[in-house]
Structure formats: C-alpha cells, structure tokens
C-alpha cells in the first residue's frame, strides 16, 4: 500500500492566490493525502475559502488559529499530521498535478529520507528555471549526509527552503520551526539534514515559487536581518558537527552581511544612527582573520572583504563600478537562466 502524505499549508492574507494553490493539491494524481490548511488568523476571506474546500473534500482538515506567523502555522500542522511522508506548500505557490506522485515514487525507489524537487520562479507573465547546474531531464542526484550538508551551506543545488521537498515525517516531527523570525527555514534546515542518510534531488521542475512584484529595497525591514542571526546559529552548529565546512559557512555569512549592509544603507531611515550597520561591520572586524582565510581562494570575495574592512563605502563603490562594467559589456555577463513566457496570461501554462 502506498504511504499517506500529509500536505501542510500555512495560510495568511493570500485570498487572491489561495484557490490556485489548493486546487493544485486536491487534484493531485496521488490521492492518499492528509491535507492540513492552517488559517493563521488571516484577515481576509482565506478562512472561508479553506472551510468551503473542507466541506467538499474529506481529506482536508482546517485549523483556525490566532496569527502567530509562518513557523507557528507549520508547527500546528505538524502536530496533527498523520502521513508517513510530509510536504509543506506555501499558500501563494502551486504544484504540478503529478508532483506528489513523482516524489513519492522517487522516495520509495531510493529509500530516501528527503526528496527535493526542482521548481520554477513564477512571475505574473513568465517562468524562470535555474538551469545553471542541471537540465530538466538529468537523472536524480543522490547525496549522502556529508555531501548534503556541504550543499546546504552553499545553498545553490540544495536550498534552505522547507517547501518543495518530501520528508519522511519521522525525521522532522520533533524539530519545530523557530517562531517569531523571518527566514525560519535557515534556522531549521540544518537540524533536519543532520538526520538524513539519503537525499535525492529530482531535476524536473514540479512546483511554482510565486514571485510578488514588491521590490526588496522598497519592502525591506530590519526583520530581514533575521537571516544573519540564522546563519550565525547555523555557523555555530557547523563548527561543532561539520568543522570541515566552516569556511563555506563563513563565505555564506560574508555574502549575506555585505548584501544586508547595503540594503540598510539604501534604507537609512530604518536604521537610526546606523546601529544595525555598525553591528554587521563589527562582526566582520571581529572575525576578519577567520573570514579572510575562508575566502582566500575566492579573489572576488576577498577583494570585497578587504575593501569593506577599510571602509564599507569602498565596497559599495566597488559594487557600483562592477555593475557599470557589466552593463557596458566589459565584464563577462552572468549566464542567462531559462525564461518561459506564459500564454494568454494563464498561470503555469508555458507557450
């Protein structure tokens, strides 16, 4: 008998997208589902939409709760999940109708603890597929624990996202998501991956990661700095359990600190007195020797670190100059990702 799959969907203020998401779940070719819709105190009509689906489909359970954030909603869902396997779906995303069937088949074939699906970045009128590492028809990639943790730290082929993956429920049941933070997956994923013996990546894109039009600069808040705290916590974990990956972890921290320093610089009004920027700067100064060693074989990152250490504005100028040269064609351009236009603005249907 095929295993039951729990599908956990946290819901908040996504009335415009929710029907698309739930339809893509209830119409899956794999039908042995335990669908948990968690209305996280949504102020719009999401709760009613979820209730209407529950009346029509006996596989659906709806939880209505006081708003507690994405982590809290996922944790509520996990408490009542009954499936041997679990998948998280964000409520503005959607799935190919054969996604769960494909992932379950892969999980059973390879006896995998986690199966990760490739995905599309979905915009209103087009899709983007990241084809830098794999083609859609490439055979599955199998990773052991050491390789998996290395890939997670790099965050290119193995993503920190909780969604887009089919988990053996037993390995995640007692690892709750950290409440009250953004980028909750960064705080969570490494604890899960430590338990994994076999991790499989399927390269066919089977889900759609919806990209809203909000500019990251315009919508930036100081809560975005939670990712830095998450990476610091993960770095301590890496140093304790995977010391050979400490340099990669420092690289990830450096890249994110430089990005967020410049986002704070572009949003000075949200960083009164520049105190948050000073905190980031002090971290890099305090750990300069270790980070410099970690990036010693990456000339570009080492240059950025040196310039930032002299003065952060020198790093900002460096980025501006590099951007100018890229735009004028003096620097090699980044490889273009595959773009797929959507016909007649019907979401998820390529031309």
Short mmCIF file of C-alpha atoms in Angstrom, two decimals:
data_model
loop_
_atom_site.label_atom_id
_atom_site.label_comp_id
_atom_site.label_asym_id
_atom_site.label_seq_id
_atom_site.Cartn_x
_atom_site.Cartn_y
_atom_site.Cartn_z
CA UNK A 1 0.00 0.00 0.00
CA UNK A 2 1.27 3.46 -0.86
CA UNK A 3 2.13 5.72 2.09
CA UNK A 4 -0.08 8.59 3.16
CA UNK A 5 1.30 12.08 2.54
CA UNK A 6 0.47 15.00 4.85
CA UNK A 7 0.32 18.31 2.98
CA UNK A 8 0.67 21.31 5.33
CA UNK A 9 -0.40 24.71 4.00
CA UNK A 10 0.03 27.80 6.24
CA UNK A 11 -2.43 30.49 5.13
CA UNK A 12 -2.31 34.22 5.75
CA UNK A 13 -3.64 37.09 3.63
CA UNK A 14 -3.43 35.28 0.27
CA UNK A 15 -7.07 35.41 -0.82
CA UNK A 16 -6.01 36.23 -4.38
CA UNK A 17 -3.86 33.10 -4.74
CA UNK A 18 -5.32 30.52 -2.36
CA UNK A 19 -7.74 28.77 -4.75
CA UNK A 20 -4.93 28.18 -7.25
CA UNK A 21 -2.81 26.64 -4.50
CA UNK A 22 -5.48 24.35 -3.00
CA UNK A 23 -6.75 23.24 -6.43
CA UNK A 24 -3.23 22.09 -7.30
CA UNK A 25 -3.23 19.92 -4.15
CA UNK A 26 -6.71 18.36 -4.18
CA UNK A 27 -6.32 17.47 -7.88
CA UNK A 28 -3.03 15.62 -7.43
CA UNK A 29 -2.70 12.30 -9.27
CA UNK A 30 -1.56 10.84 -5.93
CA UNK A 31 -4.71 10.73 -3.82
CA UNK A 32 -3.72 9.27 -0.43
CA UNK A 33 -3.39 12.69 1.14
CA UNK A 34 -3.89 14.25 4.55
CA UNK A 35 -4.38 17.94 3.65
CA UNK A 36 -3.98 20.38 6.54
CA UNK A 37 -4.95 24.00 5.86
CA UNK A 38 -3.81 26.28 8.70
CA UNK A 39 -5.63 29.62 8.72
CA UNK A 40 -3.15 31.73 10.67
CA UNK A 41 -5.67 34.40 11.70
CA UNK A 42 -5.93 35.68 8.12
CA UNK A 43 -7.87 39.00 8.00
CA UNK A 44 -9.32 38.39 4.51
CA UNK A 45 -11.58 35.62 3.19
CA UNK A 46 -8.94 32.88 3.36
CA UNK A 47 -10.60 31.16 6.31
CA UNK A 48 -13.93 30.90 4.49
CA UNK A 49 -12.25 29.64 1.30
CA UNK A 50 -10.49 26.93 3.32
CA UNK A 51 -13.75 25.95 5.07
CA UNK A 52 -15.52 25.63 1.70
CA UNK A 53 -12.85 23.20 0.50
CA UNK A 54 -13.11 21.20 3.72
CA UNK A 55 -16.84 20.68 3.13
CA UNK A 56 -16.14 19.27 -0.34
CA UNK A 57 -13.12 17.05 0.37
CA UNK A 58 -12.93 14.63 3.32
CA UNK A 59 -9.12 14.62 3.12
CA UNK A 60 -8.98 18.27 4.21
CA UNK A 61 -8.70 19.50 7.79
CA UNK A 62 -8.85 23.24 8.50
CA UNK A 63 -7.28 24.80 11.58
CA UNK A 64 -8.28 28.35 12.52
CA UNK A 65 -5.82 29.95 14.92
CA UNK A 66 -4.65 33.30 16.20
CA UNK A 67 -1.95 34.82 14.00
CA UNK A 68 1.46 33.53 15.04
CA UNK A 69 3.45 33.62 11.82
CA UNK A 70 4.54 31.04 9.27
CA UNK A 71 6.59 28.96 11.72
CA UNK A 72 3.74 28.71 14.21
CA UNK A 73 1.30 27.70 11.48
CA UNK A 74 3.60 24.95 10.21
CA UNK A 75 4.13 23.70 13.76
CA UNK A 76 0.36 23.50 14.30
CA UNK A 77 0.05 21.48 11.11
CA UNK A 78 2.83 19.10 12.13
CA UNK A 79 1.09 18.31 15.42
CA UNK A 80 -1.88 16.71 13.66
CA UNK A 81 -0.09 15.32 10.59
CA UNK A 82 -0.80 11.59 10.17
CA UNK A 83 1.14 10.85 6.99
CA UNK A 84 4.26 8.74 6.82
CA UNK A 85 5.55 11.45 4.48
CA UNK A 86 5.10 15.23 4.70
CA UNK A 87 5.29 18.14 2.28
CA UNK A 88 4.98 21.87 3.02
CA UNK A 89 3.27 24.13 0.48
CA UNK A 90 3.24 27.91 0.81
CA UNK A 91 -0.21 29.28 0.04
CA UNK A 92 0.77 31.57 -2.83
CA UNK A 93 2.69 28.77 -4.60
CA UNK A 94 1.25 25.84 -6.54
CA UNK A 95 2.16 22.34 -7.69
CA UNK A 96 2.23 20.32 -10.88
CA UNK A 97 -0.60 17.80 -10.63
CA UNK A 98 1.81 14.86 -10.63
CA UNK A 99 4.32 16.36 -8.18
CA UNK A 100 3.48 14.31 -5.11
CA UNK A 101 3.23 11.09 -7.14
CA UNK A 102 6.68 11.73 -8.64
CA UNK A 103 8.26 12.50 -5.28
CA UNK A 104 6.67 9.50 -3.54
CA UNK A 105 7.84 7.19 -6.33
CA UNK A 106 11.36 8.59 -6.01
CA UNK A 107 11.29 8.29 -2.23
CA UNK A 108 10.30 4.63 -2.41
CA UNK A 109 12.74 3.80 -5.21
CA UNK A 110 15.77 5.26 -3.44
CA UNK A 111 14.60 4.76 0.15
CA UNK A 112 15.19 8.47 0.57
CA UNK A 113 14.65 10.45 3.76
CA UNK A 114 14.03 13.61 1.70
CA UNK A 115 13.30 14.18 -1.98
CA UNK A 116 13.78 17.70 -3.36
CA UNK A 117 12.02 18.87 -6.49
CA UNK A 118 13.29 21.43 -8.96
CA UNK A 119 10.96 24.42 -9.34
CA UNK A 120 10.07 27.43 -11.42
CA UNK A 121 10.35 31.01 -10.21
CA UNK A 122 6.83 32.05 -11.25
CA UNK A 123 6.11 35.64 -12.25
CA UNK A 124 2.82 37.04 -13.49
CA UNK A 125 3.66 36.55 -17.18
CA UNK A 126 6.68 34.25 -17.26
CA UNK A 127 8.56 31.47 -15.51
CA UNK A 128 12.29 31.22 -14.76
CA UNK A 129 14.11 27.91 -14.46
CA UNK A 130 17.58 27.82 -12.93
CA UNK A 131 19.47 25.69 -15.46
CA UNK A 132 22.99 26.51 -14.23
CA UNK A 133 23.55 23.13 -12.59
CA UNK A 134 21.13 20.63 -14.12
CA UNK A 135 18.91 20.10 -17.11
CA UNK A 136 15.29 19.11 -16.55
CA UNK A 137 15.87 15.60 -17.87
CA UNK A 138 19.03 14.88 -15.83
CA UNK A 139 18.90 11.70 -13.69
CA UNK A 140 18.23 12.12 -9.95
CA UNK A 141 21.17 13.18 -7.80
CA UNK A 142 21.73 11.17 -4.60
CA UNK A 143 23.58 12.79 -1.71
CA UNK A 144 24.89 11.26 1.49
CA UNK A 145 24.93 13.19 4.76
CA UNK A 146 28.31 14.92 4.35
CA UNK A 147 27.65 15.95 0.75
CA UNK A 148 24.17 17.12 1.68
CA UNK A 149 25.33 19.41 4.47
CA UNK A 150 28.00 20.90 2.21
CA UNK A 151 25.39 21.62 -0.45
CA UNK A 152 23.01 23.12 2.10
CA UNK A 153 25.65 25.56 3.33
CA UNK A 154 26.42 26.63 -0.25
CA UNK A 155 22.65 26.95 -0.88
CA UNK A 156 22.78 26.51 -4.63
CA UNK A 157 21.74 22.96 -5.52
CA UNK A 158 20.24 22.15 -2.10
CA UNK A 159 18.05 25.02 -0.95
CA UNK A 160 17.30 26.08 2.60
CA UNK A 161 13.59 26.26 1.71
CA UNK A 162 11.31 23.90 3.66
CA UNK A 163 8.86 23.76 0.74
CA UNK A 164 9.49 21.82 -2.48
CA UNK A 165 10.62 18.73 -0.55
CA UNK A 166 9.01 15.47 0.51
CA UNK A 167 10.13 14.47 4.02
CA UNK A 168 9.95 11.24 5.95
CA UNK A 169 7.72 12.56 8.74
CA UNK A 170 9.65 10.81 11.50
CA UNK A 171 12.78 12.89 10.90
CA UNK A 172 11.03 16.26 11.21
CA UNK A 173 8.19 15.57 13.65
CA UNK A 174 10.12 16.72 16.73
CA UNK A 175 12.03 19.62 15.12
CA UNK A 176 9.73 22.67 15.31
CA UNK A 177 10.26 25.80 13.27
CA UNK A 178 11.56 28.74 15.29
CA UNK A 179 8.73 31.17 15.99
CA UNK A 180 8.83 34.93 15.56
CA UNK A 181 11.56 35.11 12.91
CA UNK A 182 11.74 35.63 9.19
CA UNK A 183 13.77 33.15 7.12
CA UNK A 184 12.66 30.45 9.56
CA UNK A 185 13.92 27.73 7.20
CA UNK A 186 17.54 28.85 7.76
CA UNK A 187 17.14 28.20 11.49
CA UNK A 188 15.58 24.77 10.82
CA UNK A 189 17.05 23.04 7.79
CA UNK A 190 20.48 22.04 9.14
CA UNK A 191 18.95 20.31 12.16
CA UNK A 192 16.83 18.24 9.79
CA UNK A 193 19.64 17.48 7.35
CA UNK A 194 21.84 16.17 10.16
CA UNK A 195 19.43 13.23 10.45
CA UNK A 196 19.35 12.39 6.74
CA UNK A 197 21.10 9.34 5.30
CA UNK A 198 19.81 9.60 1.73
CA UNK A 199 18.74 12.82 -0.02
CA UNK A 200 17.57 12.80 -3.63
CA UNK A 201 17.20 15.76 -5.99
CA UNK A 202 14.72 15.46 -8.87
CA UNK A 203 15.58 17.93 -11.62
CA UNK A 204 12.21 18.15 -13.34
CA UNK A 205 10.50 21.32 -12.06
CA UNK A 206 7.33 20.22 -10.32
CA UNK A 207 6.28 23.31 -8.37
CA UNK A 208 5.93 27.04 -8.84
CA UNK A 209 7.54 29.52 -6.44
CA UNK A 210 5.48 32.68 -6.87
CA UNK A 211 7.42 35.96 -7.04
CA UNK A 212 5.49 39.01 -5.96
CA UNK A 213 6.36 42.32 -7.54
CA UNK A 214 7.46 44.09 -4.33
CA UNK A 215 10.98 45.48 -4.61
CA UNK A 216 13.27 44.12 -1.89
CA UNK A 217 14.69 47.62 -1.39
CA UNK A 218 11.26 49.23 -1.08
CA UNK A 219 9.84 46.50 1.17
CA UNK A 220 12.97 45.99 3.27
CA UNK A 221 12.58 45.96 7.04
CA UNK A 222 15.04 45.35 9.84
CA UNK A 223 13.36 41.96 10.41
CA UNK A 224 15.14 40.83 7.24
CA UNK A 225 18.26 40.73 9.41
CA UNK A 226 16.87 37.55 10.98
CA UNK A 227 18.66 35.68 8.21
CA UNK A 228 22.01 36.87 9.61
CA UNK A 229 21.09 35.56 13.05
CA UNK A 230 20.00 32.28 11.49
CA UNK A 231 23.28 31.93 9.61
CA UNK A 232 25.24 32.72 12.79
CA UNK A 233 23.37 29.98 14.66
CA UNK A 234 23.95 27.59 11.80
CA UNK A 235 27.65 28.50 11.75
CA UNK A 236 27.99 27.52 15.41
CA UNK A 237 26.29 24.22 14.55
CA UNK A 238 28.62 23.68 11.57
CA UNK A 239 31.71 24.36 13.70
CA UNK A 240 30.52 21.79 16.24
CA UNK A 241 29.42 18.98 13.92
CA UNK A 242 30.91 19.66 10.45
CA UNK A 243 34.13 21.56 11.11
CA UNK A 244 35.39 20.91 7.57
CA UNK A 245 32.53 23.10 6.26
CA UNK A 246 33.34 26.12 8.45
CA UNK A 247 34.98 28.06 5.59
CA UNK A 248 31.94 27.60 3.35
CA UNK A 249 29.73 28.72 6.22
CA UNK A 250 31.82 31.87 6.72
CA UNK A 251 31.54 32.60 3.00
CA UNK A 252 27.76 32.41 3.20
CA UNK A 253 27.76 34.73 6.21
CA UNK A 254 30.04 37.22 4.47
CA UNK A 255 27.90 37.36 1.32
CA UNK A 256 24.73 37.94 3.32
CA UNK A 257 26.25 40.54 5.63
CA UNK A 258 27.52 42.54 2.64
CA UNK A 259 24.10 42.35 0.96
CA UNK A 260 22.23 43.44 4.06
CA UNK A 261 24.68 46.21 4.89
CA UNK A 262 23.95 47.77 1.50
CA UNK A 263 20.20 47.23 1.87
CA UNK A 264 20.36 49.05 5.21
CA UNK A 265 22.38 51.78 3.55
CA UNK A 266 19.62 52.16 0.96
CA UNK A 267 17.08 52.31 3.81
CA UNK A 268 18.88 54.64 6.22
CA UNK A 269 15.61 55.80 7.77
CA UNK A 270 15.05 52.26 9.08
CA UNK A 271 18.50 52.15 10.74
CA UNK A 272 18.55 55.11 13.10
CA UNK A 273 22.12 56.17 13.79
CA UNK A 274 23.41 53.31 11.65
CA UNK A 275 23.49 50.99 14.67
CA UNK A 276 22.49 47.89 12.72
CA UNK A 277 25.12 48.60 10.08
CA UNK A 278 27.70 49.00 12.84
CA UNK A 279 26.74 45.61 14.25
CA UNK A 280 27.34 43.99 10.87
CA UNK A 281 30.61 45.84 10.44
CA UNK A 282 31.78 44.84 13.92
CA UNK A 283 31.05 41.17 13.24
CA UNK A 284 33.26 41.22 10.15
CA UNK A 285 36.01 43.07 12.00
CA UNK A 286 35.88 40.66 14.94
CA UNK A 287 36.06 37.62 12.65
CA UNK A 288 38.23 39.18 9.97
CA UNK A 289 41.11 36.71 10.26
CA UNK A 290 38.90 33.61 10.03
CA UNK A 291 36.76 35.00 7.21
CA UNK A 292 39.78 36.21 5.25
CA UNK A 293 41.19 32.69 5.43
CA UNK A 294 37.83 31.25 4.39
CA UNK A 295 37.73 33.37 1.20
CA UNK A 296 41.44 33.11 0.39
CA UNK A 297 40.72 31.12 -2.80
CA UNK A 298 37.87 33.41 -3.91
CA UNK A 299 39.53 36.53 -5.26
CA UNK A 300 36.32 38.50 -5.72
CA UNK A 301 35.01 37.85 -2.23
CA UNK A 302 38.40 38.54 -0.68
CA UNK A 303 38.58 41.88 -2.50
CA UNK A 304 35.14 42.79 -1.20
CA UNK A 305 36.12 41.86 2.34
CA UNK A 306 39.33 43.91 2.19
CA UNK A 307 37.54 46.98 0.81
CA UNK A 308 34.75 46.69 3.35
CA UNK A 309 37.28 46.38 6.17
CA UNK A 310 39.00 49.61 5.07
CA UNK A 311 35.62 51.37 4.78
CA UNK A 312 32.17 49.98 3.90
CA UNK A 313 31.61 52.71 1.29
CA UNK A 314 34.59 51.43 -0.67
CA UNK A 315 32.77 48.13 -1.01
CA UNK A 316 29.63 49.93 -2.15
CA UNK A 317 31.67 51.81 -4.76
CA UNK A 318 33.25 48.52 -5.90
CA UNK A 319 29.78 47.05 -6.49
CA UNK A 320 28.67 50.13 -8.42
CA UNK A 321 31.74 50.02 -10.67
CA UNK A 322 31.27 46.31 -11.32
CA UNK A 323 27.63 46.85 -12.18
CA UNK A 324 28.59 49.62 -14.61
CA UNK A 325 31.11 47.37 -16.37
CA UNK A 326 28.57 44.54 -16.62
CA UNK A 327 26.00 46.87 -18.15
CA UNK A 328 28.51 48.22 -20.64
CA UNK A 329 29.72 44.75 -21.59
CA UNK A 330 33.29 45.00 -20.26
CA UNK A 331 32.75 42.14 -17.82
CA UNK A 332 31.54 38.68 -18.71
CA UNK A 333 27.80 38.51 -18.24
CA UNK A 334 26.20 36.02 -15.90
CA UNK A 335 24.68 33.02 -17.67
CA UNK A 336 21.06 33.60 -18.62
CA UNK A 337 18.53 31.45 -16.85
CA UNK A 338 15.82 29.78 -18.92
CA UNK A 339 12.77 32.03 -19.37
CA UNK A 340 9.40 30.61 -20.38
CA UNK A 341 6.64 33.02 -21.37
CA UNK A 342 3.11 32.21 -20.23
CA UNK A 343 0.47 32.09 -22.96
CA UNK A 344 -2.59 34.30 -22.58
CA UNK A 345 -1.52 35.08 -19.05
CA UNK A 346 -2.76 31.67 -17.89
CA UNK A 347 -0.54 30.94 -14.90
CA UNK A 348 1.56 27.84 -15.12
CA UNK A 349 0.91 27.08 -18.80
CA UNK A 350 4.02 27.70 -20.91
CA UNK A 351 3.82 28.68 -24.53
#
